[in-house]
Amino acid sequence: QVQLVESGGGLVQAGGSLRLSCAASGRTFSSYAMGWFRQAPGKEREFVAAISRSGVNTYYADSVKGRFTISRDNAKNTVALQMNSLKPEDTAVYYCAAAAIRAYSPRDYRTYDYWGQGTQVTVSS
């Protein structure tokens, strides 16, 4: 079992940066692939980025590619999302998620087993 807690959200102006962090409890953090999803009001949950257990493989939504970077530190049980060149359309609640190996698809929220509470990111123009 794993518990996830996001932090680092806030209000920034367009063009600014934020770094989101997700702290995980448990000894088997490295057994899970990790992902970030976001959901804006009136919109469906959207894939943002994912990273494999070892950190070797990363995946990004086209909308954030080149601006966001996902990373993990298995020694500290954390995963981060560095967000640069933020746009108003990035405004959403961002969720950290963990996926077991079984039937894992990085971009599909249905394949993730554990979720954090979410953290609000607001980008003003």
Coordinates of N, CA and C in Angstrom, one line a residue:
Q1 N 0.8 -1.2 0.0 CA 0.0 0.0 0.0 C 0.9 1.2 0.0
V2 N 0.4 2.3 -0.6 CA 1.1 3.5 -0.6 C 0.1 4.7 -0.5
Q3 N 0.6 5.7 0.2 CA -0.2 7.0 0.4 C 0.6 8.1 -0.3
L4 N -0.1 8.9 -1.0 CA 0.5 10.0 -1.8 C 0.0 11.3 -1.4
V5 N 0.9 12.3 -1.2 CA 0.5 13.6 -0.8 C 1.2 14.6 -1.7
E6 N 0.4 15.4 -2.4 CA 1.0 16.4 -3.3 C 1.2 17.7 -2.6
S7 N 2.2 18.5 -3.1 CA 2.4 19.8 -2.6 C 3.1 20.7 -3.7
G8 N 3.1 22.0 -3.4 CA 3.8 22.9 -4.4 C 2.9 23.7 -5.3
G9 N 1.6 23.4 -5.2 CA 0.7 24.2 -6.1 C 0.6 25.6 -5.6
G10 N -0.1 26.4 -6.4 CA -0.2 27.8 -6.1 C -0.6 28.7 -7.3
L11 N -0.5 30.0 -7.1 CA -0.9 30.9 -8.1 C 0.4 31.5 -8.7
V12 N 0.5 31.5 -10.0 CA 1.6 32.1 -10.7 C 1.1 32.8 -12.0
Q13 N 1.9 33.7 -12.5 CA 1.6 34.4 -13.7 C 2.0 33.6 -14.9
A14 N 1.4 33.8 -16.0 CA 1.8 33.1 -17.2 C 3.3 33.4 -17.5
G15 N 3.9 32.3 -17.9 CA 5.3 32.3 -18.2 C 6.2 31.9 -17.0
G16 N 5.5 31.8 -15.8 CA 6.3 31.5 -14.6 C 6.4 30.0 -14.5
S17 N 7.0 29.6 -13.3 CA 7.3 28.2 -13.1 C 6.8 27.8 -11.7
L18 N 6.5 26.5 -11.6 CA 6.1 25.8 -10.3 C 6.7 24.5 -10.3
R19 N 7.0 24.0 -9.1 CA 7.5 22.6 -9.0 C 6.6 21.9 -8.0
L20 N 5.9 20.9 -8.5 CA 5.0 20.1 -7.7 C 5.8 18.9 -7.2
S21 N 5.5 18.5 -6.0 CA 6.1 17.3 -5.4 C 5.1 16.4 -4.9
C22 N 5.4 15.1 -4.9 CA 4.5 14.1 -4.4 C 5.3 13.2 -3.5
A23 N 4.9 13.2 -2.2 CA 5.6 12.4 -1.2 C 4.8 11.1 -1.0
A24 N 5.5 10.0 -1.1 CA 4.9 8.7 -0.9 C 5.3 8.0 0.4
S25 N 4.4 7.3 1.0 CA 4.7 6.5 2.2 C 4.8 5.1 1.7
G26 N 5.5 4.3 2.5 CA 5.7 2.9 2.2 C 7.1 2.6 1.7
R27 N 7.4 1.3 1.7 CA 8.8 0.9 1.4 C 8.9 0.4 0.0
T28 N 7.8 0.3 -0.8 CA 7.8 -0.2 -2.1 C 7.6 0.8 -3.2
F29 N 8.0 2.0 -2.9 CA 7.7 3.1 -3.9 C 8.3 2.8 -5.2
S30 N 9.5 2.2 -5.2 CA 10.2 1.9 -6.5 C 9.5 0.8 -7.3
S31 N 8.5 0.1 -6.7 CA 7.7 -0.9 -7.4 C 6.6 -0.3 -8.3
Y32 N 6.4 1.0 -8.2 CA 5.3 1.6 -8.9 C 5.8 2.6 -9.9
A33 N 5.2 2.6 -11.1 CA 5.3 3.6 -12.0 C 4.5 4.8 -11.5
M34 N 4.8 6.0 -11.8 CA 4.2 7.2 -11.3 C 3.7 8.1 -12.4
G35 N 2.6 8.8 -12.1 CA 2.1 9.7 -13.1 C 1.5 10.9 -12.5
W36 N 1.4 11.9 -13.3 CA 0.7 13.2 -13.0 C -0.5 13.4 -13.9
F37 N -1.7 13.7 -13.3 CA -2.9 14.0 -14.1 C -3.4 15.3 -13.6
R38 N -4.2 15.9 -14.4 CA -4.8 17.2 -14.0 C -6.3 17.2 -14.5
Q39 N -7.1 18.0 -13.8 CA -8.5 18.2 -14.1 C -8.9 19.6 -13.9
A40 N -9.3 20.3 -14.9 CA -9.9 21.6 -14.8 C -11.4 21.6 -14.7
P41 N -12.0 22.6 -14.2 CA -13.4 22.6 -14.1 C -14.1 22.4 -15.4
G42 N -15.1 21.5 -15.4 CA -15.8 21.2 -16.6 C -15.1 20.4 -17.7
K43 N -13.9 19.9 -17.3 CA -13.2 19.1 -18.3 C -12.9 17.7 -17.6
E44 N -12.6 16.7 -18.5 CA -12.2 15.4 -18.0 C -10.8 15.4 -17.5
R45 N -10.5 14.4 -16.7 CA -9.2 14.2 -16.2 C -8.2 14.0 -17.4
E46 N -7.1 14.6 -17.3 CA -6.2 14.6 -18.4 C -4.8 14.2 -18.0
F47 N -4.2 13.3 -18.8 CA -2.8 12.8 -18.6 C -1.9 14.0 -18.8
V48 N -0.9 14.1 -17.9 CA 0.1 15.1 -18.0 C 1.5 14.5 -18.2
A49 N 1.9 13.6 -17.4 CA 3.3 13.0 -17.5 C 3.3 11.7 -16.7
A50 N 4.3 10.8 -17.0 CA 4.5 9.6 -16.3 C 5.9 9.2 -16.3
I51 N 6.3 8.4 -15.4 CA 7.7 7.9 -15.3 C 7.7 6.5 -14.8
S52 N 8.6 5.7 -15.4 CA 8.7 4.3 -15.1 C 9.3 4.1 -13.7
R53 N 9.3 2.9 -13.2 CA 9.8 2.6 -11.9 C 11.2 3.0 -11.7
S54 N 12.0 2.8 -12.7 CA 13.5 3.1 -12.6 C 13.7 4.6 -12.9
G55 N 12.8 5.2 -13.6 CA 13.0 6.6 -14.1 C 13.6 6.7 -15.4
V56 N 13.8 5.5 -16.1 CA 14.5 5.5 -17.4 C 13.5 6.0 -18.5
N57 N 12.2 5.6 -18.3 CA 11.2 6.0 -19.3 C 10.3 7.1 -18.8
T58 N 10.1 8.1 -19.6 CA 9.2 9.2 -19.3 C 8.2 9.4 -20.4
Y59 N 7.0 9.9 -20.1 CA 6.0 10.1 -21.1 C 5.3 11.4 -20.8
Y60 N 4.9 12.1 -21.8 CA 4.4 13.4 -21.7 C 3.2 13.6 -22.6
A61 N 2.2 14.4 -22.2 CA 1.2 14.8 -23.0 C 1.8 15.8 -24.0
D62 N 1.2 15.9 -25.2 CA 1.7 16.8 -26.2 C 1.6 18.2 -25.8
S63 N 0.6 18.5 -25.0 CA 0.4 19.9 -24.5 C 1.4 20.4 -23.6
V64 N 2.2 19.5 -22.9 CA 3.2 20.0 -22.0 C 4.6 19.6 -22.3
K65 N 4.7 18.9 -23.4 CA 6.1 18.4 -23.8 C 7.0 19.6 -24.1
G66 N 8.1 19.6 -23.5 CA 9.1 20.7 -23.7 C 9.0 21.7 -22.6
R67 N 7.9 21.7 -21.8 CA 7.7 22.7 -20.8 C 7.7 22.0 -19.4
F68 N 7.2 20.8 -19.3 CA 7.2 20.1 -18.0 C 8.2 19.0 -18.0
T69 N 8.7 18.7 -16.8 CA 9.6 17.6 -16.6 C 9.2 16.8 -15.4
I70 N 9.1 15.5 -15.6 CA 8.8 14.6 -14.5 C 10.1 13.9 -14.0
S71 N 10.2 13.7 -12.7 CA 11.4 13.1 -12.2 C 11.0 12.3 -10.9
R72 N 11.9 11.4 -10.5 CA 11.6 10.7 -9.3 C 12.9 10.5 -8.5
D73 N 12.8 10.4 -7.2 CA 13.9 10.0 -6.4 C 13.4 8.9 -5.5
N74 N 13.8 7.7 -5.9 CA 13.3 6.5 -5.1 C 13.9 6.4 -3.7
A75 N 15.1 7.0 -3.5 CA 15.7 7.0 -2.2 C 14.9 7.9 -1.2
K76 N 14.2 8.9 -1.7 CA 13.4 9.8 -0.9 C 11.9 9.6 -1.0
N77 N 11.5 8.6 -1.9 CA 10.1 8.3 -2.1 C 9.3 9.5 -2.6
T78 N 9.9 10.2 -3.6 CA 9.2 11.4 -4.1 C 9.2 11.4 -5.6
V79 N 8.2 12.0 -6.2 CA 8.2 12.3 -7.6 C 7.8 13.7 -7.8
A80 N 8.4 14.4 -8.7 CA 8.2 15.8 -8.9 C 7.8 16.1 -10.3
L81 N 7.2 17.2 -10.5 CA 6.8 17.7 -11.8 C 7.2 19.2 -11.9
Q82 N 8.3 19.4 -12.6 CA 8.8 20.8 -12.8 C 8.0 21.4 -14.0
M83 N 7.3 22.5 -13.8 CA 6.5 23.1 -14.8 C 7.0 24.5 -15.1
N84 N 7.5 24.7 -16.3 CA 8.0 25.9 -16.8 C 7.1 26.5 -17.9
S85 N 7.3 27.8 -18.1 CA 6.5 28.5 -19.2 C 5.0 28.2 -19.1
L86 N 4.5 28.4 -17.9 CA 3.1 28.0 -17.6 C 2.2 28.9 -18.4
K87 N 1.1 28.3 -18.8 CA 0.0 29.0 -19.5 C -1.3 29.0 -18.7
P88 N -2.2 29.9 -19.0 CA -3.5 29.9 -18.3 C -4.2 28.5 -18.5
E89 N -4.0 27.9 -19.6 CA -4.7 26.6 -19.8 C -4.1 25.5 -19.0
D90 N -3.0 25.7 -18.3 CA -2.5 24.7 -17.4 C -3.2 24.8 -16.0
T91 N -4.1 25.7 -15.8 CA -4.8 25.8 -14.6 C -5.7 24.6 -14.4
A92 N -5.5 23.9 -13.2 CA -6.2 22.7 -12.9 C -5.8 22.2 -11.6
V93 N -6.5 21.2 -11.1 CA -6.1 20.5 -9.9 C -5.2 19.4 -10.4
Y94 N -4.0 19.3 -9.9 CA -3.0 18.3 -10.3 C -2.9 17.1 -9.3
Y95 N -3.0 15.9 -9.8 CA -3.0 14.7 -9.0 C -1.8 13.8 -9.3
C96 N -1.2 13.4 -8.2 CA -0.2 12.4 -8.3 C -0.8 11.0 -8.2
A97 N -0.3 10.0 -9.0 CA -0.8 8.7 -9.0 C 0.3 7.6 -9.1
A98 N 0.0 6.5 -8.5 CA 0.9 5.3 -8.6 C 0.3 4.1 -9.2
A99 N 1.0 3.4 -10.1 CA 0.5 2.3 -10.8 C 1.3 1.1 -10.5
A100 N 0.6 0.0 -10.3 CA 1.3 -1.3 -10.2 C 1.6 -1.8 -11.6
I101 N 2.4 -2.8 -11.8 CA 2.8 -3.3 -13.1 C 1.7 -3.8 -13.9
R102 N 0.7 -4.5 -13.3 CA -0.3 -5.1 -14.0 C -1.1 -4.1 -14.9
A103 N -1.3 -4.5 -16.1 CA -2.1 -3.8 -17.1 C -1.8 -2.3 -17.1
Y104 N -0.6 -1.9 -16.9 CA -0.2 -0.5 -16.8 C -0.1 0.2 -18.2
S105 N -0.8 1.3 -18.3 CA -0.7 2.1 -19.5 C -0.5 3.5 -19.0
P106 N 0.7 4.1 -19.3 CA 1.0 5.4 -18.7 C 0.0 6.5 -18.8
R107 N -0.7 6.6 -19.9 CA -1.6 7.7 -20.2 C -3.1 7.4 -19.8
D108 N -3.3 6.2 -19.2 CA -4.7 5.8 -18.9 C -4.9 5.9 -17.4
Y109 N -5.7 6.8 -16.9 CA -5.9 6.9 -15.4 C -6.5 5.7 -14.8
R110 N -7.2 4.9 -15.6 CA -7.8 3.7 -15.1 C -6.8 2.6 -14.7
T111 N -5.6 2.7 -15.1 CA -4.6 1.7 -14.7 C -3.8 2.1 -13.5
Y112 N -4.1 3.2 -12.9 CA -3.4 3.7 -11.7 C -4.2 3.2 -10.4
D113 N -3.4 2.8 -9.4 CA -4.0 2.2 -8.2 C -4.2 3.1 -7.0
Y114 N -3.3 4.1 -6.9 CA -3.3 5.0 -5.8 C -3.3 6.5 -6.2
W115 N -4.0 7.3 -5.5 CA -4.1 8.7 -5.9 C -3.9 9.6 -4.7
G116 N -3.2 10.8 -4.9 CA -3.1 11.8 -3.9 C -4.4 12.6 -3.9
Q117 N -4.4 13.6 -3.0 CA -5.6 14.5 -2.8 C -5.7 15.6 -3.8
G118 N -4.6 15.9 -4.5 CA -4.6 16.9 -5.5 C -4.1 18.2 -5.0
T119 N -3.5 19.0 -5.8 CA -3.1 20.3 -5.5 C -3.4 21.3 -6.6
Q120 N -3.9 22.5 -6.2 CA -4.4 23.4 -7.2 C -3.3 24.2 -7.8
V121 N -3.3 24.3 -9.1 CA -2.4 25.2 -9.8 C -3.2 26.2 -10.6
T122 N -2.9 27.5 -10.4 CA -3.7 28.5 -11.1 C -2.7 29.4 -11.8
V123 N -2.9 29.6 -13.1 CA -2.0 30.4 -13.9 C -2.8 31.6 -14.4
S124 N -2.4 32.8 -14.0 CA -3.1 34.0 -14.4 C -2.4 34.6 -15.7
S125 N -3.2 35.3 -16.5 CA -2.7 36.0 -17.7 C -2.3 37.4 -17.4

